[in-house]
């Protein structure tokens, strides 16, 4: 019977292991202000049965008040965005969806994630697209020390590794989750386990996109031979790396796939999940494609992207997860009914990430909120662990 229980526990966690974790968002619970007096970071997080919703001004707390972006005529403004993420991402096994202009995900502090391109291409023919990191940072410095900047729409954003969001020089620990793509898969910082099964120590995750061995820009990475009027600039005009088509995917040259991610075990997902990584080179400079590859691995929520996006309505039945009214989990929370044959519920003001663990230490179920369905578990005694960003507590529960 014990072997059967262990098998069930592993399967149960595998099915939910990729859930968006509402507690990773950097929520401004005190309405603290920063640049230009704007309230910074994420304002609130809500959840319902299927989605996690975030409200954000898109202003990072790391921006110094009064900062003036060099060589950049624009300044950030409050965006008042509301985005949503699927709790359980769906892997796309068909034609992958390209990452468009504009926001393609959100860093955990509520700031927009952009793809590697800036808004221009060679001769504006949309064949050779400018690499934003080269043109907007290396060539003409328009970014701040955290590698973010505003655009003409006054949307503050980052195209590359969020260096001020975590310690990207610490190669001794697995990097934290630094954001979520709009397909619901997590984005980690630059370091992970050497092996996808969680073994081998900590290493810097390496992209499998490499600079092409070309002397002229006449052929695209997929082998398309271009007409003369679609040729790109010479390498004397702009060096390799200035355009995103200067890179090609070389399977196995790094430890990440063509989406700049992999399926692997992480501290937050001990049974494994697909995830992206923000990549750095050996000098700890951003490495193309920087965050996501040219396409999403999963099925993105299209209503989050494109012109006039980010203005979603939060459903009436969605519950606030992180807010100014949140209190720490304490020993005073109550679980009822206990014993139970199907589910247990606890104080709604102490909702958080819950985990049900067997007495031999195996994780049997996980979720978010203030109700745990344990109807499929074997009869016996279990530990219910409740965690939010302010604390953690446990209770014994009995499954009849």
CSV table of C-alpha atoms in Angstrom, one decimal:
chain,number,residue,atom,x,y,z
A,1,UNK,CA,0.0,0.0,0.0
A,2,UNK,CA,2.9,2.4,0.8
A,3,UNK,CA,4.3,2.0,-2.8
A,4,UNK,CA,0.9,2.8,-4.2
A,5,UNK,CA,0.6,6.0,-2.1
A,6,UNK,CA,4.0,7.2,-3.2
A,7,UNK,CA,3.1,6.7,-6.8
A,8,UNK,CA,0.0,8.7,-6.4
A,9,UNK,CA,1.8,11.5,-4.6
A,10,UNK,CA,4.3,11.9,-7.4
A,11,UNK,CA,1.6,12.0,-10.1
A,12,UNK,CA,-0.5,14.5,-8.2
A,13,UNK,CA,2.3,16.9,-7.8
A,14,UNK,CA,3.4,16.5,-11.4
A,15,UNK,CA,0.0,17.6,-12.7
A,16,UNK,CA,0.0,20.8,-10.7
A,17,UNK,CA,3.8,21.5,-10.4
A,18,UNK,CA,3.8,24.2,-13.2
A,19,UNK,CA,1.2,26.4,-11.4
A,20,UNK,CA,1.9,30.1,-11.3
A,21,UNK,CA,3.0,31.0,-7.7
A,22,UNK,CA,1.2,34.1,-6.5
A,23,UNK,CA,3.6,34.6,-3.6
A,24,UNK,CA,6.6,35.4,-5.9
A,25,UNK,CA,5.3,38.9,-6.9
A,26,UNK,CA,7.0,41.9,-5.3
A,27,UNK,CA,3.9,43.6,-3.9
A,28,UNK,CA,4.0,47.2,-2.6
A,29,UNK,CA,1.9,46.7,0.5
A,30,UNK,CA,2.6,50.2,1.9
A,31,UNK,CA,2.0,52.2,-1.3
A,32,UNK,CA,5.6,53.4,-1.2
A,33,UNK,CA,6.5,55.8,-3.9
A,34,UNK,CA,9.6,56.1,-6.0
A,35,UNK,CA,10.3,57.8,-9.4
A,36,UNK,CA,8.3,60.9,-9.9
A,37,UNK,CA,6.2,60.1,-6.8
A,38,UNK,CA,4.7,57.0,-8.5
A,39,UNK,CA,3.6,54.0,-6.4
A,40,UNK,CA,6.1,51.2,-7.4
A,41,UNK,CA,6.1,47.5,-8.1
A,42,UNK,CA,3.0,45.3,-8.1
A,43,UNK,CA,-0.1,46.8,-6.4
A,44,UNK,CA,-2.2,43.7,-5.8
A,45,UNK,CA,-2.5,40.0,-6.8
A,46,UNK,CA,-5.8,38.2,-7.2
A,47,UNK,CA,-6.6,34.6,-7.9
A,48,UNK,CA,-9.5,32.5,-9.0
A,49,UNK,CA,-9.8,28.9,-9.9
A,50,UNK,CA,-8.0,29.2,-13.2
A,51,UNK,CA,-5.9,32.4,-13.3
A,52,UNK,CA,-3.6,34.7,-11.3
A,53,UNK,CA,-4.2,38.4,-11.9
A,54,UNK,CA,-1.7,41.2,-11.1
A,55,UNK,CA,-2.2,44.9,-11.0
A,56,UNK,CA,0.9,47.0,-11.6
A,57,UNK,CA,1.9,50.6,-12.4
A,58,UNK,CA,4.9,49.2,-14.3
A,59,UNK,CA,7.2,51.4,-12.2
A,60,UNK,CA,10.2,49.7,-10.6
A,61,UNK,CA,11.3,50.7,-7.0
A,62,UNK,CA,14.9,50.6,-8.2
A,63,UNK,CA,14.4,53.7,-10.4
A,64,UNK,CA,15.8,56.7,-8.5
A,65,UNK,CA,13.5,59.7,-8.2
A,66,UNK,CA,14.7,62.3,-10.7
A,67,UNK,CA,16.7,59.8,-12.8
A,68,UNK,CA,17.3,61.1,-16.4
A,69,UNK,CA,17.8,58.3,-19.0
A,70,UNK,CA,20.9,59.2,-21.1
A,71,UNK,CA,20.3,59.7,-24.8
A,72,UNK,CA,16.6,58.9,-24.3
A,73,UNK,CA,13.9,61.7,-24.7
A,74,UNK,CA,11.2,59.6,-22.9
A,75,UNK,CA,10.3,59.1,-19.3
A,76,UNK,CA,8.2,56.4,-17.7
A,77,UNK,CA,4.6,57.0,-16.7
A,78,UNK,CA,2.1,55.0,-14.7
A,79,UNK,CA,0.5,52.3,-16.9
A,80,UNK,CA,-2.2,51.0,-14.6
A,81,UNK,CA,-1.9,47.5,-16.1
A,82,UNK,CA,-3.9,44.4,-15.2
A,83,UNK,CA,-2.6,41.1,-16.6
A,84,UNK,CA,-3.5,37.5,-16.0
A,85,UNK,CA,-1.6,34.3,-16.1
A,86,UNK,CA,-3.0,30.7,-16.4
A,87,UNK,CA,-2.5,28.8,-13.2
A,88,UNK,CA,-1.7,25.7,-15.2
A,89,UNK,CA,0.2,26.5,-18.4
A,90,UNK,CA,-0.6,24.5,-21.6
A,91,UNK,CA,2.3,23.2,-23.6
A,92,UNK,CA,2.1,24.1,-27.3
A,93,UNK,CA,2.7,21.0,-29.4
A,94,UNK,CA,1.7,22.7,-32.7
A,95,UNK,CA,3.0,25.8,-34.4
A,96,UNK,CA,4.7,27.9,-31.8
A,97,UNK,CA,3.5,31.5,-31.2
A,98,UNK,CA,6.1,34.2,-31.9
A,99,UNK,CA,7.0,36.7,-29.2
A,100,UNK,CA,5.6,40.1,-30.5
A,101,UNK,CA,6.6,43.7,-29.9
A,102,UNK,CA,5.5,45.0,-26.6
A,103,UNK,CA,5.1,43.1,-23.3
A,104,UNK,CA,5.5,39.4,-23.5
A,105,UNK,CA,5.5,38.8,-19.8
A,106,UNK,CA,6.1,40.5,-16.5
A,107,UNK,CA,9.0,40.6,-14.1
A,108,UNK,CA,8.1,39.8,-10.5
A,109,UNK,CA,8.2,43.5,-9.6
A,110,UNK,CA,5.5,44.3,-12.2
A,111,UNK,CA,7.7,45.7,-14.9
A,112,UNK,CA,7.2,44.7,-18.6
A,113,UNK,CA,9.3,42.1,-20.3
A,114,UNK,CA,10.1,42.8,-24.0
A,115,UNK,CA,11.5,40.5,-26.7
A,116,UNK,CA,15.1,41.2,-28.0
A,117,UNK,CA,14.1,43.5,-30.8
A,118,UNK,CA,13.8,47.3,-30.8
A,119,UNK,CA,11.3,49.0,-33.0
A,120,UNK,CA,13.4,49.2,-36.1
A,121,UNK,CA,14.9,47.1,-38.9
A,122,UNK,CA,17.5,47.7,-41.6
A,123,UNK,CA,16.0,50.1,-44.1
A,124,UNK,CA,12.7,49.4,-42.2
A,125,UNK,CA,12.1,46.4,-44.5
A,126,UNK,CA,11.4,44.1,-41.6
A,127,UNK,CA,14.0,41.5,-42.7
A,128,UNK,CA,17.0,42.3,-40.5
A,129,UNK,CA,15.7,43.4,-37.0
A,130,UNK,CA,17.8,45.5,-34.7
A,131,UNK,CA,18.9,43.9,-31.5
A,132,UNK,CA,17.7,46.3,-28.8
A,133,UNK,CA,20.6,45.5,-26.4
A,134,UNK,CA,23.1,46.5,-29.1
A,135,UNK,CA,21.4,49.5,-30.5
A,136,UNK,CA,19.8,50.9,-27.3
A,137,UNK,CA,22.5,50.0,-24.9
A,138,UNK,CA,25.9,49.2,-26.3
A,139,UNK,CA,25.8,51.6,-29.2
A,140,UNK,CA,23.6,54.4,-27.8
A,141,UNK,CA,23.2,54.3,-24.1
A,142,UNK,CA,19.5,54.7,-23.3
A,143,UNK,CA,19.2,52.3,-20.4
A,144,UNK,CA,19.6,52.8,-16.7
A,145,UNK,CA,22.0,50.8,-14.4
A,146,UNK,CA,19.3,48.2,-14.1
A,147,UNK,CA,19.1,47.8,-17.9
A,148,UNK,CA,15.6,49.2,-18.2
A,149,UNK,CA,14.3,52.2,-20.1
A,150,UNK,CA,11.0,53.8,-21.2
A,151,UNK,CA,9.9,53.9,-24.8
A,152,UNK,CA,7.8,56.4,-26.8
A,153,UNK,CA,4.7,55.1,-25.1
A,154,UNK,CA,6.3,55.8,-21.7
A,155,UNK,CA,6.2,52.1,-20.9
A,156,UNK,CA,9.2,51.2,-18.7
A,157,UNK,CA,10.6,47.7,-19.7
A,158,UNK,CA,13.6,45.4,-19.9
A,159,UNK,CA,14.7,43.3,-22.9
A,160,UNK,CA,17.4,41.5,-20.9
A,161,UNK,CA,18.3,39.9,-17.6
A,162,UNK,CA,16.9,42.0,-14.7
A,163,UNK,CA,20.2,42.6,-12.9
A,164,UNK,CA,18.7,44.6,-10.1
A,165,UNK,CA,16.0,42.1,-9.3
A,166,UNK,CA,18.3,39.4,-7.9
A,167,UNK,CA,22.0,38.8,-7.3
A,168,UNK,CA,23.1,37.7,-10.7
A,169,UNK,CA,26.7,37.4,-9.5
A,170,UNK,CA,25.9,34.6,-7.1
A,171,UNK,CA,26.7,31.3,-8.8
A,172,UNK,CA,26.4,29.3,-5.7
A,173,UNK,CA,22.6,29.2,-5.5
A,174,UNK,CA,19.8,28.4,-7.8
A,175,UNK,CA,18.4,31.7,-9.1
A,176,UNK,CA,15.0,32.8,-8.0
A,177,UNK,CA,11.9,33.2,-10.2
A,178,UNK,CA,12.3,36.7,-11.7
A,179,UNK,CA,9.1,36.7,-13.8
A,180,UNK,CA,6.4,34.9,-15.7
A,181,UNK,CA,5.9,34.8,-19.5
A,182,UNK,CA,2.3,35.2,-20.7
A,183,UNK,CA,2.0,31.5,-21.4
A,184,UNK,CA,2.3,31.0,-17.6
A,185,UNK,CA,5.7,29.4,-17.5
A,186,UNK,CA,8.2,30.8,-14.9
A,187,UNK,CA,11.3,32.7,-15.8
A,188,UNK,CA,14.3,32.1,-13.6
A,189,UNK,CA,17.5,34.1,-13.2
A,190,UNK,CA,20.8,32.9,-14.7
A,191,UNK,CA,21.6,29.9,-12.5
A,192,UNK,CA,20.1,26.5,-12.2
A,193,UNK,CA,20.9,22.9,-11.5
A,194,UNK,CA,23.4,21.4,-13.9
A,195,UNK,CA,21.1,18.5,-14.7
A,196,UNK,CA,17.4,18.7,-15.3
A,197,UNK,CA,16.8,16.2,-12.5
A,198,UNK,CA,18.1,18.6,-9.9
A,199,UNK,CA,21.5,17.1,-9.6
A,200,UNK,CA,25.1,18.2,-10.5
A,201,UNK,CA,25.3,21.4,-8.5
A,202,UNK,CA,24.6,24.9,-9.6
A,203,UNK,CA,25.8,26.2,-13.0
A,204,UNK,CA,25.2,29.3,-15.2
A,205,UNK,CA,22.5,28.4,-17.7
A,206,UNK,CA,23.7,28.8,-21.2
A,207,UNK,CA,21.8,29.6,-24.4
A,208,UNK,CA,22.0,27.5,-27.5
A,209,UNK,CA,21.8,30.6,-29.7
A,210,UNK,CA,25.2,31.4,-31.2
A,211,UNK,CA,26.6,34.1,-33.5
A,212,UNK,CA,26.5,32.9,-37.1
A,213,UNK,CA,29.7,32.3,-39.1
A,214,UNK,CA,28.8,34.7,-41.9
A,215,UNK,CA,30.7,37.5,-43.7
A,216,UNK,CA,27.7,39.2,-45.3
A,217,UNK,CA,24.0,39.4,-44.5
A,218,UNK,CA,22.5,37.8,-47.5
A,219,UNK,CA,21.0,34.6,-46.0
A,220,UNK,CA,18.7,34.2,-43.0
A,221,UNK,CA,19.3,31.7,-40.2
A,222,UNK,CA,16.7,29.3,-41.6
A,223,UNK,CA,18.6,29.2,-45.0
A,224,UNK,CA,16.4,31.6,-46.9
A,225,UNK,CA,18.5,33.2,-49.6
A,226,UNK,CA,17.5,36.9,-49.9
A,227,UNK,CA,17.0,39.1,-52.9
A,228,UNK,CA,19.5,41.9,-53.2
A,229,UNK,CA,17.1,44.5,-51.9
A,230,UNK,CA,16.6,42.5,-48.7
A,231,UNK,CA,20.3,42.1,-47.9
A,232,UNK,CA,21.4,43.5,-44.6
A,233,UNK,CA,24.1,46.0,-43.8
A,234,UNK,CA,27.7,44.9,-44.1
A,235,UNK,CA,29.7,43.8,-41.1
A,236,UNK,CA,31.8,46.9,-41.4
A,237,UNK,CA,28.7,49.0,-40.9
A,238,UNK,CA,27.4,47.0,-38.0
A,239,UNK,CA,29.2,44.0,-36.3
A,240,UNK,CA,27.8,40.6,-35.8
A,241,UNK,CA,25.3,40.7,-33.0
A,242,UNK,CA,23.7,44.0,-34.0
A,243,UNK,CA,20.8,42.2,-35.6
A,244,UNK,CA,18.8,39.3,-34.2
A,245,UNK,CA,19.2,37.4,-37.5
A,246,UNK,CA,22.9,37.4,-36.7
A,247,UNK,CA,22.2,34.5,-34.3
A,248,UNK,CA,21.2,31.0,-35.0
A,249,UNK,CA,20.0,28.1,-32.8
A,250,UNK,CA,22.6,25.3,-32.5
A,251,UNK,CA,21.0,22.4,-30.7
A,252,UNK,CA,23.1,21.2,-27.8
A,253,UNK,CA,25.6,24.1,-27.8
A,254,UNK,CA,24.1,25.3,-24.6
A,255,UNK,CA,21.9,23.6,-21.9
A,256,UNK,CA,18.7,25.4,-23.0
A,257,UNK,CA,16.4,24.7,-26.0
A,258,UNK,CA,15.2,26.9,-28.8
A,259,UNK,CA,12.7,28.7,-26.5
A,260,UNK,CA,15.6,29.5,-24.1
A,261,UNK,CA,14.3,27.1,-21.5
A,262,UNK,CA,14.0,23.5,-20.5
A,263,UNK,CA,11.9,21.1,-18.4
A,264,UNK,CA,13.7,20.7,-15.1
A,265,UNK,CA,13.4,20.5,-11.3
A,266,UNK,CA,13.7,23.8,-9.5
A,267,UNK,CA,13.4,24.7,-5.8
A,268,UNK,CA,9.9,26.0,-6.3
A,269,UNK,CA,8.8,23.0,-8.5
A,270,UNK,CA,10.4,19.9,-6.9
A,271,UNK,CA,8.5,17.6,-9.3
A,272,UNK,CA,9.6,19.7,-12.3
A,273,UNK,CA,8.2,22.3,-14.7
A,274,UNK,CA,9.1,23.9,-18.0
A,275,UNK,CA,10.8,27.2,-17.4
A,276,UNK,CA,12.7,29.9,-19.1
A,277,UNK,CA,16.0,31.4,-18.0
A,278,UNK,CA,17.5,34.9,-18.3
A,279,UNK,CA,20.9,34.2,-19.9
A,280,UNK,CA,24.3,35.7,-19.3
A,281,UNK,CA,27.6,35.1,-21.0
A,282,UNK,CA,30.8,34.1,-19.2
A,283,UNK,CA,31.4,37.8,-18.4
A,284,UNK,CA,27.9,38.1,-16.9
A,285,UNK,CA,26.7,40.3,-19.8
A,286,UNK,CA,23.2,39.6,-21.2
A,287,UNK,CA,23.4,36.8,-23.8
A,288,UNK,CA,20.9,36.5,-26.7
A,289,UNK,CA,18.0,35.8,-26.7
A,290,UNK,CA,18.2,37.2,-23.2
A,291,UNK,CA,14.9,35.9,-21.8
A,292,UNK,CA,12.5,34.0,-24.0
A,293,UNK,CA,13.5,32.7,-27.4
A,294,UNK,CA,11.8,34.0,-30.6
A,295,UNK,CA,8.7,31.9,-29.7
A,296,UNK,CA,6.7,30.9,-26.6
A,297,UNK,CA,7.0,27.3,-25.5
A,298,UNK,CA,3.4,27.3,-24.3
A,299,UNK,CA,0.1,28.9,-25.3
A,300,UNK,CA,0.2,32.6,-24.4
A,301,UNK,CA,-2.9,34.5,-23.3
A,302,UNK,CA,-3.2,36.8,-26.3
A,303,UNK,CA,-5.4,39.3,-24.5
A,304,UNK,CA,-2.3,40.3,-22.5
A,305,UNK,CA,-0.4,41.4,-25.6
A,306,UNK,CA,-0.7,43.9,-28.5
A,307,UNK,CA,-1.9,47.4,-28.8
A,308,UNK,CA,-4.1,48.7,-25.9
A,309,UNK,CA,-3.5,45.4,-23.9
A,310,UNK,CA,-3.0,45.2,-20.2
A,311,UNK,CA,-6.5,46.5,-19.3
A,312,UNK,CA,-8.2,43.3,-18.2
A,313,UNK,CA,-11.1,43.2,-15.7
A,314,UNK,CA,-10.6,41.2,-12.6
A,315,UNK,CA,-13.6,38.9,-12.1
A,316,UNK,CA,-15.9,39.5,-9.1
A,317,UNK,CA,-15.2,36.0,-7.7
A,318,UNK,CA,-11.4,36.5,-7.8
A,319,UNK,CA,-9.9,36.7,-4.3
A,320,UNK,CA,-7.1,39.1,-3.2
A,321,UNK,CA,-3.9,37.1,-2.6
A,322,UNK,CA,-1.3,39.7,-1.7
A,323,UNK,CA,-2.5,43.0,-0.5
A,324,UNK,CA,-2.0,45.6,2.2
A,325,UNK,CA,-4.5,43.6,4.4
A,326,UNK,CA,-2.6,40.4,4.3
A,327,UNK,CA,-1.4,39.0,7.7
A,328,UNK,CA,1.2,36.5,8.5
A,329,UNK,CA,0.2,32.8,8.8
A,330,UNK,CA,0.1,32.1,12.6
A,331,UNK,CA,-0.7,29.1,14.8
A,332,UNK,CA,-4.2,30.6,15.3
A,333,UNK,CA,-5.6,29.5,11.9
A,334,UNK,CA,-8.3,26.9,12.0
A,335,UNK,CA,-8.9,23.9,9.7
A,336,UNK,CA,-12.3,22.5,9.3
A,337,UNK,CA,-13.8,19.9,9.1
A,338,UNK,CA,-11.1,17.8,10.6
A,339,UNK,CA,-11.3,14.7,10.2
A,340,UNK,CA,-12.7,15.0,6.6
A,341,UNK,CA,-13.5,12.7,3.7
A,342,UNK,CA,-13.0,15.2,0.9
A,343,UNK,CA,-11.7,18.7,1.6
A,344,UNK,CA,-10.6,21.0,4.3
A,345,UNK,CA,-10.9,24.8,4.6
A,346,UNK,CA,-9.2,27.4,6.7
A,347,UNK,CA,-9.4,31.1,7.5
A,348,UNK,CA,-9.8,33.1,4.3
A,349,UNK,CA,-7.6,35.9,5.6
A,350,UNK,CA,-4.7,33.5,5.8
A,351,UNK,CA,-4.8,32.1,2.3
A,352,UNK,CA,-1.5,31.1,0.7
A,353,UNK,CA,0.3,28.3,-0.9
A,354,UNK,CA,-0.8,25.0,0.7
A,355,UNK,CA,1.0,21.7,0.6
A,356,UNK,CA,-0.3,18.3,1.9
A,357,UNK,CA,2.5,16.0,3.1
A,358,UNK,CA,2.3,12.4,4.1
A,359,UNK,CA,3.8,11.3,7.4
A,360,UNK,CA,6.8,9.8,5.6
A,361,UNK,CA,7.6,13.2,4.0
A,362,UNK,CA,6.1,12.8,0.6
A,363,UNK,CA,4.3,15.8,-1.0
A,364,UNK,CA,0.8,14.5,-2.0
A,365,UNK,CA,-1.0,17.7,-3.1
A,366,UNK,CA,-0.4,21.4,-3.6
A,367,UNK,CA,-2.4,24.4,-4.4
A,368,UNK,CA,-3.2,28.0,-3.7
A,369,UNK,CA,-6.1,29.6,-1.7
A,370,UNK,CA,-7.9,28.4,1.4
A,371,UNK,CA,-9.3,25.0,0.5
A,372,UNK,CA,-7.5,21.8,-0.1
A,373,UNK,CA,-9.2,18.9,-1.9
A,374,UNK,CA,-7.8,15.6,-0.5
A,375,UNK,CA,-10.6,13.3,-1.6
A,376,UNK,CA,-8.3,11.2,-3.7
A,377,UNK,CA,-5.8,10.5,-0.9
A,378,UNK,CA,-5.6,7.3,1.1
A,379,UNK,CA,-7.1,7.3,4.6
A,380,UNK,CA,-4.6,8.4,7.2
A,381,UNK,CA,-2.9,11.4,8.9
A,382,UNK,CA,-1.3,14.1,6.9
A,383,UNK,CA,0.5,17.5,7.5
A,384,UNK,CA,-1.1,20.6,5.9
A,385,UNK,CA,1.5,23.3,5.5
A,386,UNK,CA,0.3,26.8,4.7
A,387,UNK,CA,2.7,29.5,3.5
A,388,UNK,CA,2.5,33.1,2.5
A,389,UNK,CA,5.2,35.6,2.1
A,390,UNK,CA,4.9,36.7,5.7
A,391,UNK,CA,5.1,33.3,7.4
A,392,UNK,CA,4.5,29.5,7.5
A,393,UNK,CA,2.5,27.2,9.8
A,394,UNK,CA,1.4,23.6,9.8
A,395,UNK,CA,-1.6,21.6,11.0
A,396,UNK,CA,-2.3,17.8,11.3
A,397,UNK,CA,-5.3,16.7,9.3
A,398,UNK,CA,-7.0,13.3,9.2
A,399,UNK,CA,-8.4,11.9,6.0
A,400,UNK,CA,-11.2,9.4,6.7
